[in-house]
């Protein structure tokens, strides 16, 4: 009996069973896979088997005791893969893809956020590896030094292939075209498992990378025809009303619409933003049905969408993976059409999210990164400069720009894990026991106060009245992983449908000389902001490739595409393939019209991906006078801008800040 227990094959099967159990346990406890029937439940349990048989089976080709070492090594690598996805999922509610791994330049700044997602109980996910190591030390002396007969590992691999084929056949039966309809990675993981997803993702990325090489000028025609047909004529009363006015666009980090008018402990969380909604003397128009439409790129996706009216990618961030593409961005259009200067203000260093490269493709004239700000210890927290000193120090920089200007200001403090110094917190945290959720309201209040201060400074400097001012939330701040806490705060169950509705982000627009229009209930997404701005400036967007439409136009299209393929309209929503009444949340039997709208949204997402992956704008000339952006004409960092007469910040200070971040 002891001899059987100590053989290589017994060791292999123990490793396989431990990995199988751990994988299934993680699927059930860490991932929200939305299991809807017995087939899905079975496949969730079954799918780690094929991966384990194939990957661990490869170790059986090794000679003698090395087979055991390789089983442990492969098991460890697979364990690291699934655990990395656990940590990534806890905040992003998504899985790691190859494009996200290219964003390693961000990891230094993300360190604190990642650490906050890890718990001491995670050590349990390494118990099986410890068991294997101990078992190997005990049994290895009984193993032959010879290589196992090749028939045995081949049979194991064949068994793995059969298991995978069975898995895929059953998955395709429950979800037809599983590997073709891939906007939602949750489906792939649910049906095929995290290990098979990693292989699938690698194959998809190889295909995607080849698209640019194979693309030609004919590929842009379908996209051009689609966007021209979708184009919505401008509202004649607003077209050109803001021509020549400064544009100040403020990016509200992780800010969701439910915060507006929300009260905690009897206090308004965001009293200043609430006043912009309700006080008509402020002359803001507030859009309460705008959705963020970002995916793995989150903040960078939001920037990208607003700058181009093109969707971000389903995997990774276009800022990083498509940073050298040709673009016809808002900043470049404003410059060529109306001689605008452009600038970005951001309290982190210029390479974060590859901004110092992709901004050149956008035609951004000036990039004020952290080197322009006082990054002393008392002014920074979490990702970088606190919002209050950021706005205060941005005023002289903003005032230095040649007018008319287009300015994009990026806030940072209201970002996971929502850290705040005690002296900056002016509202008590929530009391759900979920630390991230509880602090979320404190950093939202801090951001609200910083905005009020900034608006007062704009008025003092004479920039407020003569500027278009736009504020927008970039993406969700609280993911589905915090549904228990959100249920407690909102007083209702956070279902998949409710979570989709919570992806609303606020959008505020003030137009000089135009009375505020109160709350606008049109449905739209971040994709619609650029066409809206162009029309306010008196620039018809029909010549440009844009997937959004003007929010003020009567012809505005209200079907909102989510990057995972979900759809929301005023009448119905499609969430994970199920149709709901958008108002009541009741499940619906879809009509042919609903199906057609849904299919059109999927087609639109596919066209956007085709545009980016093929770098197709290099083949497109929007107008006779258009000059392609030359990235070599732009340089960022201290010493490259007109304001750079004296260093506001020393190299020693920069090194100190980098040490703190690490």
XYZ file of C-alpha atoms in Angstrom:
662
model
C 0.000 0.000 0.000
C 2.852 2.360 0.897
C 4.475 1.666 -2.482
C 1.318 2.705 -4.334
C 0.989 5.859 -2.239
C 4.552 6.945 -2.984
C 4.645 6.529 -6.783
C 5.065 9.355 -9.281
C 1.540 8.888 -10.611
C 0.060 9.053 -7.118
C 2.007 12.250 -6.521
C 0.713 13.573 -9.838
C -2.921 12.803 -8.986
C -2.613 14.360 -5.518
C -1.248 17.545 -7.145
C -4.068 17.468 -9.711
C -6.807 17.006 -7.095
C -5.434 19.737 -4.810
C -5.197 22.208 -7.706
C -8.677 21.234 -8.876
C -10.220 21.765 -5.437
C -8.419 25.076 -4.927
C -9.446 26.395 -8.352
C -13.094 25.515 -7.833
C -13.062 27.034 -4.346
C -11.633 30.288 -5.742
C -14.210 30.351 -8.561
C -17.030 30.064 -6.041
C -15.722 32.408 -3.359
C -13.709 35.068 -5.208
C -15.311 35.511 -8.627
C -18.857 36.610 -9.388
C -19.553 34.249 -12.294
C -23.352 34.541 -12.333
C -24.169 30.826 -12.480
C -27.673 30.401 -13.890
C -28.221 26.664 -14.374
C -26.955 23.193 -13.515
C -24.829 22.911 -16.683
C -22.933 26.077 -15.794
C -22.475 24.860 -12.227
C -21.114 21.525 -13.453
C -18.749 23.166 -15.956
C -17.450 25.514 -13.285
C -16.524 22.470 -11.220
C -15.275 20.457 -14.198
C -13.186 22.957 -16.158
C -10.001 22.953 -13.973
C -9.590 19.225 -14.743
C -8.496 19.578 -18.371
C -5.981 22.320 -17.554
C -4.548 20.315 -14.674
C -4.217 17.147 -16.733
C -2.472 18.910 -19.618
C -0.140 21.278 -17.765
C 0.804 19.007 -14.887
C 0.947 16.096 -17.336
C 3.797 17.785 -19.190
C 5.958 17.306 -16.087
C 5.655 13.526 -16.412
C 7.977 13.600 -19.432
C 10.826 14.636 -17.120
C 13.363 12.056 -15.985
C 13.368 10.567 -12.504
C 12.837 12.911 -9.566
C 12.771 15.923 -11.846
C 9.190 14.977 -12.706
C 8.189 15.809 -9.134
C 10.088 19.090 -9.193
C 8.387 20.089 -12.418
C 4.964 19.152 -11.051
C 5.604 21.503 -8.110
C 6.938 24.260 -10.385
C 3.991 24.056 -12.803
C 1.501 23.823 -9.934
C 3.080 26.927 -8.381
C 2.915 28.862 -11.639
C -0.736 27.944 -12.119
C -1.431 28.930 -8.519
C 0.283 32.287 -9.021
C -1.791 32.849 -12.153
C -5.094 32.248 -10.420
C -4.081 34.207 -7.301
C -2.961 37.197 -9.395
C -6.411 37.132 -10.962
C -7.990 37.004 -7.501
C -6.216 40.204 -6.432
C -6.875 41.903 -9.779
C -10.551 40.915 -9.642
C -11.091 42.269 -6.133
C -10.894 45.800 -7.475
C -11.333 45.574 -11.240
C -14.075 42.944 -11.258
C -12.212 41.519 -14.247
C -9.400 39.143 -15.165
C -5.795 39.763 -16.141
C -5.117 39.835 -19.872
C -1.817 40.083 -21.733
C -2.337 43.781 -22.557
C -2.715 44.586 -18.845
C 0.676 42.987 -18.237
C 2.250 45.501 -20.638
C 1.294 48.246 -18.201
C 4.156 47.457 -15.827
C 5.190 51.128 -15.709
C 2.089 51.691 -13.574
C 2.874 49.052 -10.975
C 5.009 51.330 -8.804
C 2.145 53.751 -8.340
C -0.351 50.950 -7.872
C 1.563 49.265 -5.052
C -0.521 50.624 -2.191
C -3.777 49.813 -3.942
C -2.652 46.241 -4.664
C -1.505 45.690 -1.078
C -4.893 46.795 0.233
C -6.547 44.049 -1.829
C -4.546 41.252 -0.192
C -5.619 39.604 3.071
C -3.796 37.353 5.528
C -6.216 34.511 4.740
C -4.833 34.432 1.191
C -1.979 32.343 2.550
C -4.420 29.414 2.500
C -4.145 29.445 -1.297
C -0.543 28.238 -0.911
C -1.295 25.332 1.442
C -1.495 22.781 -1.390
C 1.980 23.781 -2.597
C 3.405 23.331 0.908
C 1.755 19.892 1.065
C 3.254 18.905 -2.288
C 6.746 20.025 -1.300
C 6.561 18.097 1.988
C 5.160 15.019 0.240
C 7.858 15.150 -2.446
C 10.626 15.292 0.153
C 9.096 12.227 1.831
C 8.453 10.062 -1.254
C 11.170 10.993 -3.753
C 13.628 8.399 -2.396
C 11.241 5.665 -3.565
C 11.166 6.943 -7.165
C 13.052 5.381 -10.016
C 15.767 7.467 -11.635
C 14.535 6.354 -15.058
C 12.172 8.264 -17.303
C 8.556 7.091 -17.195
C 7.416 5.119 -20.239
C 6.217 7.701 -22.755
C 2.838 5.998 -23.053
C 1.772 7.144 -19.570
C 2.241 10.933 -19.983
C 0.755 10.700 -23.491
C -2.360 9.056 -22.060
C -2.595 11.812 -19.467
C -2.410 14.498 -22.175
C -4.996 12.655 -24.278
C -7.274 12.484 -21.243
C -6.800 16.235 -20.802
C -7.666 16.867 -24.447
C -10.804 14.721 -24.153
C -11.798 16.555 -20.964
C -11.340 19.915 -22.714
C -13.312 18.809 -25.785
C -16.153 17.608 -23.562
C -16.006 20.871 -21.621
C -16.097 23.008 -24.781
C -18.897 20.983 -26.385
C -21.112 21.361 -23.303
C -20.225 25.073 -23.040
C -21.107 25.696 -26.704
C -24.403 23.921 -26.134
C -25.281 26.305 -23.297
C -23.660 29.397 -24.850
C -23.530 29.168 -28.675
C -20.573 30.936 -30.344
C -18.826 31.162 -26.997
C -15.382 31.817 -28.511
C -16.698 34.270 -31.122
C -18.780 36.487 -28.803
C -15.994 37.497 -26.490
C -16.692 40.994 -25.175
C -17.463 39.530 -21.751
C -14.517 37.613 -20.291
C -16.749 36.338 -17.504
C -18.277 33.844 -19.926
C -14.920 32.378 -20.926
C -13.808 31.953 -17.309
C -17.170 30.556 -16.242
C -17.283 27.942 -18.982
C -13.616 27.137 -19.643
C -11.752 28.241 -16.516
C -9.039 30.763 -15.734
C -6.182 28.635 -17.111
C -7.825 28.015 -20.470
C -8.802 31.685 -20.556
C -5.113 32.642 -20.307
C -4.353 30.519 -23.398
C -7.371 31.872 -25.253
C -6.309 35.430 -24.388
C -2.802 34.820 -25.732
C -4.197 33.482 -29.026
C -6.552 36.442 -29.368
C -3.717 38.887 -28.807
C -1.619 37.269 -31.508
C -4.566 37.684 -33.894
C -5.062 41.293 -32.812
C -1.390 42.148 -33.270
C -1.499 40.933 -36.849
C -4.429 43.187 -37.750
C -2.295 46.316 -38.165
C 0.105 44.549 -40.511
C -2.706 43.227 -42.688
C -4.806 46.428 -42.701
C -5.127 48.647 -45.779
C -6.992 51.794 -46.799
C -10.112 49.872 -47.853
C -10.736 48.778 -44.246
C -11.759 52.272 -43.114
C -14.652 52.547 -45.594
C -17.178 50.480 -43.629
C -16.396 52.407 -40.453
C -16.654 55.769 -42.206
C -20.055 54.855 -43.670
C -21.305 53.628 -40.298
C -20.308 56.752 -38.354
C -21.641 59.102 -41.050
C -24.996 57.302 -40.978
C -25.117 57.503 -37.190
C -24.241 61.204 -37.108
C -26.810 63.455 -35.388
C -27.269 67.011 -36.653
C -26.548 69.681 -34.033
C -29.129 71.607 -32.072
C -29.320 74.842 -34.134
C -29.754 76.967 -30.996
C -26.493 75.672 -29.509
C -24.321 75.099 -32.573
C -21.297 77.378 -32.356
C -22.539 79.190 -29.253
C -19.230 78.578 -27.442
C -16.855 79.113 -30.374
C -13.608 80.679 -29.204
C -14.357 80.141 -25.515
C -11.889 78.400 -23.228
C -12.700 74.785 -22.382
C -11.949 73.510 -18.874
C -12.629 69.785 -18.534
C -12.351 68.179 -15.093
C -11.964 64.429 -14.670
C -13.657 63.233 -11.452
C -11.819 60.086 -10.435
C -13.980 57.042 -9.520
C -17.079 59.218 -9.129
C -20.445 57.488 -9.585
C -23.777 59.268 -10.005
C -25.336 57.743 -6.887
C -23.178 60.132 -4.843
C -25.185 63.114 -6.078
C -27.693 64.078 -3.363
C -26.604 61.084 -1.260
C -26.722 61.719 2.485
C -24.541 59.947 5.046
C -25.039 60.472 8.786
C -27.620 63.125 7.863
C -25.108 65.140 5.798
C -24.831 65.705 2.076
C -21.696 63.955 0.871
C -21.169 66.343 -2.067
C -22.926 69.625 -1.212
C -21.061 71.686 -3.818
C -21.793 69.377 -6.756
C -25.382 69.121 -5.533
C -25.616 72.899 -5.782
C -24.567 72.750 -9.440
C -27.461 70.359 -10.047
C -30.148 72.326 -8.220
C -29.110 75.989 -8.297
C -30.131 77.328 -11.691
C -28.072 80.484 -11.136
C -24.964 78.326 -11.628
C -26.096 77.746 -15.254
C -24.977 74.115 -15.411
C -26.785 71.411 -17.325
C -26.585 68.101 -15.478
C -26.904 64.759 -17.275
C -28.059 62.007 -14.911
C -28.184 59.056 -17.336
C -24.582 58.962 -18.560
C -22.611 55.699 -18.361
C -18.825 55.401 -18.230
C -18.247 52.631 -20.869
C -14.701 51.845 -19.661
C -13.149 48.412 -19.351
C -9.720 47.295 -18.146
C -8.131 50.686 -18.809
C -10.529 52.441 -16.380
C -9.169 56.020 -15.997
C -7.119 55.820 -19.192
C -10.123 54.413 -21.068
C -12.263 57.350 -19.941
C -9.644 59.847 -21.121
C -9.312 57.991 -24.393
C -13.058 57.885 -25.059
C -13.552 61.593 -24.367
C -10.530 62.573 -26.455
C -11.561 60.554 -29.531
C -15.192 59.373 -29.354
C -13.777 55.897 -29.927
C -14.305 53.025 -27.478
C -11.456 51.683 -25.405
C -10.326 48.140 -26.043
C -11.951 45.046 -24.506
C -8.529 44.052 -23.128
C -5.822 46.260 -21.697
C -5.711 50.004 -22.295
C -5.440 51.693 -25.683
C -3.267 54.325 -23.970
C -0.599 51.629 -23.629
C -1.195 49.050 -26.352
C -2.223 51.554 -29.061
C -0.140 54.480 -27.864
C 1.574 54.941 -31.230
C -1.562 54.856 -33.373
C -2.681 57.764 -35.541
C -5.514 59.792 -33.963
C -7.696 62.743 -34.910
C -8.395 63.842 -31.369
C -10.426 66.688 -29.931
C -7.317 68.715 -29.068
C -5.923 68.461 -32.609
C -9.267 69.299 -34.224
C -9.710 72.380 -32.013
C -6.175 73.495 -32.842
C -6.553 73.115 -36.592
C -10.082 74.462 -36.812
C -9.982 77.307 -34.260
C -6.330 77.752 -33.216
C -6.767 76.381 -29.673
C -3.828 75.558 -27.441
C -4.181 72.454 -25.277
C -2.846 71.276 -21.931
C -3.239 68.398 -19.494
C -2.773 68.855 -15.727
C -2.030 65.785 -13.624
C -0.444 65.314 -10.195
C 1.489 62.167 -11.083
C 4.540 61.633 -13.263
C 4.269 61.852 -17.013
C 4.862 58.190 -17.928
C 1.912 56.849 -15.899
C -0.498 55.137 -18.332
C 1.965 56.006 -21.141
C 0.520 59.523 -21.197
C 3.772 61.163 -22.263
C 3.638 59.167 -25.502
C -0.031 59.014 -26.455
C -0.599 62.720 -25.723
C 1.820 63.430 -28.573
C -0.458 61.454 -30.898
C -3.412 63.515 -29.604
C -1.588 66.777 -30.357
C -1.541 67.963 -26.718
C 0.680 71.064 -26.580
C 1.596 71.076 -22.896
C 1.578 68.362 -20.222
C 1.881 69.631 -16.655
C 2.793 66.497 -14.726
C 4.005 66.083 -11.130
C 7.299 67.837 -11.858
C 5.362 71.126 -11.969
C 3.823 70.673 -8.522
C 4.984 70.671 -4.920
C 5.154 66.943 -4.294
C 6.296 67.200 -0.689
C 5.117 64.500 1.699
C 2.253 66.487 3.210
C 0.767 67.107 -0.257
C 0.621 63.537 -1.528
C -1.406 60.474 -0.696
C -2.148 57.224 -2.481
C -1.616 57.841 -6.211
C -0.102 61.311 -6.063
C -0.907 64.939 -5.378
C -3.966 65.656 -3.247
C -6.784 67.398 -5.082
C -6.786 70.632 -3.070
C -3.109 71.517 -3.633
C -3.449 70.205 -7.184
C -6.172 72.681 -8.078
C -4.530 75.516 -6.148
C -1.184 75.050 -7.901
C -2.842 74.521 -11.293
C -4.252 78.060 -11.339
C -1.048 79.910 -12.331
C -0.283 77.179 -14.864
C -3.760 77.494 -16.334
C -3.435 81.268 -16.409
C -0.168 80.946 -18.370
C -1.851 79.307 -21.369
C -2.515 81.208 -24.563
C -6.255 81.654 -25.062
C -8.452 80.134 -26.270
C -7.308 76.954 -24.571
C -8.542 73.425 -24.043
C -7.507 72.244 -20.557
C -7.960 68.787 -19.074
C -7.481 68.495 -15.288
C -7.160 65.069 -13.701
C -8.080 64.501 -10.041
C -6.503 61.710 -7.974
C -7.504 61.621 -4.302
C -10.869 59.891 -4.810
C -9.271 56.642 -5.957
C -9.247 53.150 -4.518
C -8.408 52.357 -1.748
C -9.757 55.834 -0.854
C -7.075 56.821 1.612
C -7.408 60.165 3.364
C -5.444 61.921 6.086
C -7.351 62.555 9.289
C -7.065 66.335 8.965
C -8.582 66.208 5.453
C -11.658 64.167 6.394
C -14.685 66.373 7.042
C -17.320 63.654 7.127
C -17.289 60.430 9.141
C -16.872 57.200 7.182
C -19.781 54.894 6.494
C -20.215 51.991 8.885
C -20.595 48.914 6.708
C -17.352 47.292 7.853
C -16.051 47.382 4.274
C -13.129 49.807 4.565
C -12.932 50.820 0.917
C -16.646 51.541 0.728
C -16.676 53.328 4.076
C -13.848 55.688 3.077
C -15.296 56.233 -0.410
C -17.612 58.935 0.939
C -14.816 60.743 2.754
C -12.649 61.128 -0.344
C -15.744 62.121 -2.365
C -16.372 64.928 0.141
C -12.727 65.996 -0.109
C -12.983 66.132 -3.918
C -16.200 68.142 -3.637
C -14.482 70.703 -1.396
C -11.492 70.888 -3.749
C -13.819 71.636 -6.678
C -15.550 74.425 -4.788
C -12.173 75.995 -4.007
C -11.137 75.690 -7.667
C -14.335 77.297 -8.948
C -13.800 80.240 -6.586
C -10.241 80.620 -7.885
C -11.452 80.524 -11.490
C -13.873 83.343 -10.709
C -11.164 85.411 -9.039
C -8.885 84.975 -12.052
C -11.656 85.916 -14.475
C -11.651 82.536 -16.218
C -14.982 81.217 -14.953
C -17.532 83.255 -16.869
C -15.841 82.966 -20.265
C -15.133 79.217 -20.222
C -17.029 76.084 -21.109
C -16.695 73.984 -17.946
C -17.205 70.219 -18.118
C -17.073 67.806 -15.179
C -17.450 64.060 -15.613
C -17.044 60.857 -13.620
C -14.572 58.504 -15.261
C -15.586 55.017 -14.063
C -17.086 53.120 -11.145
C -15.494 53.453 -7.743
C -17.216 50.518 -6.058
C -17.235 47.196 -7.886
C -19.555 44.208 -7.554
C -17.159 42.762 -4.991
C -18.675 45.189 -2.479
C -22.341 44.329 -3.080
C -23.001 43.520 0.570
C -21.898 46.973 1.698
C -23.729 48.673 -1.155
C -26.934 46.831 -0.316
C -26.651 48.194 3.202
C -26.087 51.745 1.956
C -28.649 51.805 -0.849
C -31.267 49.646 0.827
C -31.744 47.184 -2.025
C -30.240 43.997 -3.431
C -27.410 44.648 -5.902
C -28.323 42.288 -8.724
C -26.552 42.138 -12.082
C -29.220 44.457 -13.467
C -28.854 46.917 -10.580
C -25.080 46.875 -10.890
C -25.356 47.824 -14.567
C -27.581 50.765 -13.620
C -24.994 51.853 -11.043
C -22.449 52.411 -13.820
C -23.869 55.903 -14.270
C -21.371 58.717 -13.861
C -22.234 62.417 -13.600
C -21.743 64.847 -16.468
C -21.991 68.624 -15.942
C -21.697 71.225 -18.718
C -21.703 75.029 -18.328
C -21.864 77.058 -21.543
C -20.985 80.771 -21.337
C -23.970 82.978 -22.108
C -26.422 80.072 -22.086
C -28.835 79.460 -19.233
C -28.464 76.126 -17.514
C -31.052 73.588 -18.612
C -31.462 71.809 -15.287
C -31.294 68.039 -15.361
C -31.170 66.405 -18.783
C -32.420 62.804 -18.720
C -31.082 61.729 -22.126
C -29.277 58.391 -22.034
C -25.712 58.499 -23.257
C -22.129 57.590 -22.536
C -18.707 59.167 -22.344
C -18.495 58.388 -26.076
C -20.966 61.264 -26.676
C -19.001 64.060 -24.990
C -16.587 64.875 -27.836
C -19.335 65.281 -30.510
C -21.220 67.513 -28.059
C -18.174 69.758 -27.499
C -17.420 70.041 -31.225
C -20.943 71.224 -31.971
C -20.828 73.788 -29.152
C -17.628 75.085 -30.766
C -19.332 75.296 -34.159
C -17.424 72.366 -35.665
C -19.517 69.768 -37.487
C -18.266 66.347 -36.527
C -19.647 64.455 -39.514
C -16.304 64.446 -41.314
C -14.546 62.798 -38.377
C -14.763 59.172 -37.261
C -16.845 59.359 -34.081
C -18.994 56.656 -32.535
C -20.879 59.048 -30.239
C -23.543 61.642 -31.005
C -24.283 65.134 -29.661
C -26.173 64.910 -26.360
C -28.077 68.142 -27.147
C -29.187 66.929 -30.596
C -32.715 65.740 -31.308
C -31.124 62.935 -33.300
C -28.932 61.740 -30.416
C -28.816 57.928 -30.218
C -29.711 56.656 -26.737
C -28.529 53.038 -26.964
C -25.523 52.947 -24.606
C -22.874 50.305 -25.280
C -20.935 48.772 -22.433
C -17.499 47.476 -23.305
C -18.497 43.943 -22.211
C -21.356 43.927 -24.726
C -24.161 44.906 -22.342
C -26.604 47.545 -23.597
C -28.765 50.106 -21.824
C -31.533 52.165 -23.416
C -34.325 54.192 -21.769
C -36.743 51.332 -22.453
C -34.728 48.145 -22.021
C -31.364 46.880 -20.828
C -29.383 43.820 -21.912
C -27.204 42.497 -19.086
C -25.266 39.245 -19.554
C -27.616 38.304 -22.388
C -30.833 38.818 -20.384
C -33.287 41.576 -21.361
C -34.793 43.782 -18.635
C -37.214 46.676 -18.447
C -34.876 49.588 -17.645
C -37.457 51.287 -15.408
C -38.823 48.334 -13.427
C -35.986 45.817 -13.701
C -38.390 43.060 -14.733
C -37.143 40.448 -17.213
C -38.481 40.836 -20.747
C -38.993 38.634 -23.760
C -37.059 40.590 -26.401
C -38.828 41.934 -29.474
C -37.190 41.894 -32.900
C -36.528 45.625 -32.540
C -34.709 45.067 -29.236
C -32.596 42.318 -30.785
C -31.746 44.563 -33.726
C -30.612 47.390 -31.422
C -28.508 44.933 -29.423
C -26.905 43.494 -32.570
C -26.148 46.992 -33.840
C -24.330 47.835 -30.594
C -22.210 44.687 -30.890
C -21.399 45.660 -34.475
C -20.391 49.152 -33.353
C -17.996 47.756 -30.744
C -16.482 45.461 -33.354
C -15.939 48.372 -35.747
C -14.267 50.416 -33.014
C -11.897 47.529 -32.243
C -11.174 47.109 -35.946
C -10.315 50.807 -36.178
C -7.874 50.646 -33.256
C -6.278 47.283 -33.934
C -5.679 48.146 -37.595
C -4.583 51.731 -36.839
C -6.984 52.674 -39.605
C -7.036 56.447 -39.059
C -3.620 56.551 -40.752
C -5.553 55.886 -43.966
C -8.246 58.518 -43.349
C -8.255 62.235 -44.170
C -11.325 63.932 -42.646
C -11.092 67.305 -44.455
C -9.093 68.858 -47.266
C -7.188 71.050 -44.819
C -6.440 68.324 -42.262
C -2.784 67.937 -41.294
C -1.859 64.627 -39.598
C -0.505 65.121 -36.093
C 3.290 64.900 -36.018
C 4.233 63.459 -32.591
C 7.859 64.520 -33.013
C 6.758 68.134 -32.570
C 5.773 67.580 -28.937
C 8.007 67.252 -25.880
C 6.870 67.062 -22.255
C 8.542 67.592 -18.912
C 10.406 70.460 -17.258
C 12.213 72.735 -19.656
C 9.964 72.037 -22.649
C 7.179 74.574 -22.000
C 7.078 78.394 -22.116
C 6.406 78.582 -18.390
C 9.632 76.700 -17.631
C 11.848 79.623 -16.709
C 12.629 78.451 -13.190
C 12.270 74.944 -11.795
C 9.281 74.811 -9.463
C 10.537 71.479 -8.264
C 14.019 70.001 -7.825
C 15.363 66.641 -9.008
C 15.987 65.778 -5.359
C 12.297 66.299 -4.596
C 11.325 64.047 -7.511
C 13.611 61.257 -6.294
C 12.172 61.623 -2.789
C 8.620 61.249 -4.093
C 9.562 58.217 -6.189
C 11.069 56.587 -3.067
C 7.819 57.169 -1.175
C 5.781 55.580 -3.953
C 7.983 52.506 -4.003
